[in-house]
Short mmCIF file of C-alpha atoms in Angstrom, two decimals:
data_model
loop_
_atom_site.label_atom_id
_atom_site.label_comp_id
_atom_site.label_asym_id
_atom_site.label_seq_id
_atom_site.Cartn_x
_atom_site.Cartn_y
_atom_site.Cartn_z
CA UNK A 1 17.90 -33.53 200.48
CA UNK A 2 21.03 -31.43 200.44
CA UNK A 3 21.63 -31.08 204.18
CA UNK A 4 22.48 -33.65 206.82
CA UNK A 5 19.39 -35.69 207.65
CA UNK A 6 19.66 -36.86 211.30
CA UNK A 7 17.02 -39.66 211.25
CA UNK A 8 18.51 -41.16 208.05
CA UNK A 9 22.08 -40.83 209.34
CA UNK A 10 21.07 -42.38 212.67
CA UNK A 11 19.53 -45.37 210.88
CA UNK A 12 22.94 -45.96 209.25
CA UNK A 13 24.76 -46.00 212.62
CA UNK A 14 23.56 -49.42 213.77
CA UNK A 15 21.74 -48.18 216.89
CA UNK A 16 20.44 -50.97 219.11
CA UNK A 17 18.23 -50.70 222.21
CA UNK A 18 20.22 -50.36 225.40
CA UNK A 19 23.21 -48.58 223.86
CA UNK A 20 24.94 -45.65 225.56
CA UNK A 21 25.60 -42.88 223.05
CA UNK A 22 27.34 -39.52 223.43
CA UNK A 23 26.53 -36.66 221.06
CA UNK A 24 29.54 -34.34 221.17
CA UNK A 25 28.52 -30.75 220.45
CA UNK A 26 24.82 -31.63 220.56
CA UNK A 27 23.84 -28.16 219.32
CA UNK A 28 20.17 -27.98 218.32
CA UNK A 29 19.61 -31.55 219.47
CA UNK A 30 18.39 -32.94 216.14
CA UNK A 31 20.67 -35.97 216.46
CA UNK A 32 19.99 -36.36 220.20
CA UNK A 33 16.24 -36.68 219.57
CA UNK A 34 16.71 -39.03 216.60
CA UNK A 35 19.08 -41.19 218.69
CA UNK A 36 16.73 -41.22 221.69
CA UNK A 37 13.92 -42.39 219.44
CA UNK A 38 16.11 -45.07 217.82
CA UNK A 39 16.95 -46.45 221.28
CA UNK A 40 13.26 -47.16 221.90
CA UNK A 41 13.24 -45.65 225.40
CA UNK A 42 16.19 -47.78 226.49
CA UNK A 43 19.87 -46.94 226.84
CA UNK A 44 21.01 -43.36 227.19
CA UNK A 45 21.88 -40.46 224.91
CA UNK A 46 24.29 -37.99 226.50
CA UNK A 47 23.88 -34.54 224.95
CA UNK A 48 27.16 -32.71 225.54
CA UNK A 49 27.71 -29.08 224.63
CA UNK A 50 29.45 -25.99 225.96
CA UNK A 51 26.39 -23.79 225.29
CA UNK A 52 24.01 -24.11 228.24
CA UNK A 53 21.07 -22.49 226.42
CA UNK A 54 21.22 -25.15 223.71
CA UNK A 55 21.33 -27.88 226.34
CA UNK A 56 18.24 -26.42 228.05
CA UNK A 57 16.43 -26.40 224.72
CA UNK A 58 17.40 -30.05 224.07
CA UNK A 59 16.14 -31.03 227.54
CA UNK A 60 12.83 -29.23 226.92
CA UNK A 61 12.37 -30.96 223.53
CA UNK A 62 13.26 -34.37 224.99
CA UNK A 63 10.82 -33.86 227.88
CA UNK A 64 8.08 -32.71 225.49
CA UNK A 65 8.54 -35.89 223.44
CA UNK A 66 8.59 -38.05 226.57
CA UNK A 67 12.18 -39.23 226.08
CA UNK A 68 13.45 -40.23 229.50
CA UNK A 69 16.74 -41.56 228.11
CA UNK A 70 18.37 -38.18 227.36
CA UNK A 71 20.96 -36.81 229.78
CA UNK A 72 22.33 -33.29 229.48
CA UNK A 73 26.03 -32.65 230.21
CA UNK A 74 27.67 -29.23 230.11
CA UNK A 75 31.28 -29.73 229.13
CA UNK A 76 34.23 -28.41 227.18
CA UNK A 77 35.16 -31.23 224.80
CA UNK A 78 38.51 -29.64 223.97
CA UNK A 79 39.59 -30.35 227.58
CA UNK A 80 40.78 -33.77 228.73
CA UNK A 81 37.84 -35.40 230.54
CA UNK A 82 35.55 -32.66 229.22
CA UNK A 83 32.70 -35.07 228.44
CA UNK A 84 32.61 -36.11 232.13
CA UNK A 85 31.90 -39.69 231.01
CA UNK A 86 33.67 -42.97 231.75
CA UNK A 87 34.65 -45.73 229.33
CA UNK A 88 31.08 -47.02 228.95
CA UNK A 89 30.05 -45.53 225.63
CA UNK A 90 29.01 -47.66 222.64
CA UNK A 91 28.94 -44.81 220.14
CA UNK A 92 30.23 -41.24 220.07
CA UNK A 93 28.75 -38.97 217.43
CA UNK A 94 30.69 -35.87 216.35
CA UNK A 95 28.46 -34.09 213.85
CA UNK A 96 29.06 -30.63 212.37
CA UNK A 97 31.36 -29.81 215.26
CA UNK A 98 35.00 -30.12 214.23
CA UNK A 99 34.95 -27.11 211.90
CA UNK A 100 33.88 -24.95 214.88
CA UNK A 101 36.80 -25.95 217.11
CA UNK A 102 40.48 -25.12 217.44
CA UNK A 103 41.72 -28.44 218.83
CA UNK A 104 40.24 -31.20 216.66
CA UNK A 105 42.62 -33.82 218.03
CA UNK A 106 41.61 -33.16 221.66
CA UNK A 107 37.94 -33.79 220.86
CA UNK A 108 38.67 -37.02 219.00
CA UNK A 109 40.97 -38.17 221.84
CA UNK A 110 38.17 -37.50 224.33
CA UNK A 111 35.80 -39.56 222.17
CA UNK A 112 38.31 -42.42 222.03
CA UNK A 113 38.83 -42.21 225.81
CA UNK A 114 35.16 -42.85 226.66
CA UNK A 115 34.49 -45.60 224.11
CA UNK A 116 34.21 -49.04 225.63
CA UNK A 117 35.97 -51.91 223.89
CA UNK A 118 34.29 -52.40 220.51
CA UNK A 119 32.70 -48.95 220.68
CA UNK A 120 32.50 -46.75 217.59
CA UNK A 121 33.08 -43.12 216.73
CA UNK A 122 30.95 -41.58 213.97
CA UNK A 123 32.15 -38.31 212.44
CA UNK A 124 29.71 -36.42 210.22
CA UNK A 125 30.86 -33.10 208.83
CA UNK A 126 30.77 -30.79 205.83
CA UNK A 127 32.62 -31.91 202.70
CA UNK A 128 33.22 -28.32 201.58
CA UNK A 129 32.17 -24.73 202.31
CA UNK A 130 29.76 -24.58 199.33
CA UNK A 131 30.18 -20.89 198.73
CA UNK A 132 29.61 -19.98 202.35
CA UNK A 133 26.60 -22.26 202.94
CA UNK A 134 28.74 -24.44 205.19
CA UNK A 135 31.80 -23.54 207.23
CA UNK A 136 34.45 -21.13 205.99
CA UNK A 137 36.74 -22.79 203.43
CA UNK A 138 39.73 -22.87 205.79
CA UNK A 139 37.62 -24.36 208.62
CA UNK A 140 36.45 -27.44 206.69
CA UNK A 141 37.73 -30.69 208.25
CA UNK A 142 38.07 -33.08 205.32
CA UNK A 143 37.33 -36.81 205.40
CA UNK A 144 41.07 -37.43 205.14
CA UNK A 145 41.77 -35.18 208.13
CA UNK A 146 38.97 -36.90 210.12
CA UNK A 147 40.53 -40.26 209.26
CA UNK A 148 43.96 -39.09 210.48
CA UNK A 149 42.50 -37.66 213.69
CA UNK A 150 40.75 -40.95 214.48
CA UNK A 151 43.80 -43.01 213.56
CA UNK A 152 46.07 -40.93 215.75
CA UNK A 153 43.62 -41.49 218.64
CA UNK A 154 44.03 -45.26 218.17
CA UNK A 155 40.81 -45.89 216.25
CA UNK A 156 40.44 -47.87 213.02
CA UNK A 157 38.22 -47.02 210.05
CA UNK A 158 35.23 -49.34 209.71
CA UNK A 159 32.92 -47.87 207.06
CA UNK A 160 31.34 -44.79 205.58
CA UNK A 161 27.72 -43.82 206.08
CA UNK A 162 25.45 -41.63 204.00
CA UNK A 163 25.08 -38.22 205.59
CA UNK A 164 23.49 -36.05 202.89
CA UNK A 165 24.79 -34.42 199.73
CA UNK A 166 27.02 -31.87 201.50
CA UNK A 167 28.32 -34.03 204.34
CA UNK A 168 30.48 -37.11 204.77
CA UNK A 169 30.08 -39.78 207.40
CA UNK A 170 32.89 -42.02 208.70
CA UNK A 171 32.73 -44.69 211.37
#
């Protein structure tokens, strides 16, 4: 498969029942639903996005699947405190989001702020623009840039994860 594959990527993230996970820029909710399923009805997945219509759609899909562990949060992740969460999060997922934003560092700082001690940040994004199939060439946030953003937010690189042929994954 050439595109990001949420269930496969989620299986590489070391999800354990009871975890508290934030999906920054939850979008269509593909990762939210895969994470909710991986948690086996325990823990919580916080779907955070600035687009209320997408959040409503995620809530409807989660309800239809019987996932009671999905919480919807409207927030601007480029603002300090924009996730509205405290330092209780085991994993923050930032997938296919950075290329859409102006302030990459603010979003990564917000992720670092809410991680509890030992928590992890997973960044999954496009490796290139692939002739317009992905983001515009000048909007691509490279693995190296993602590494620098995380490092400047006080996080250390742990490993890479498989995220599909056109995406990278860094934890």
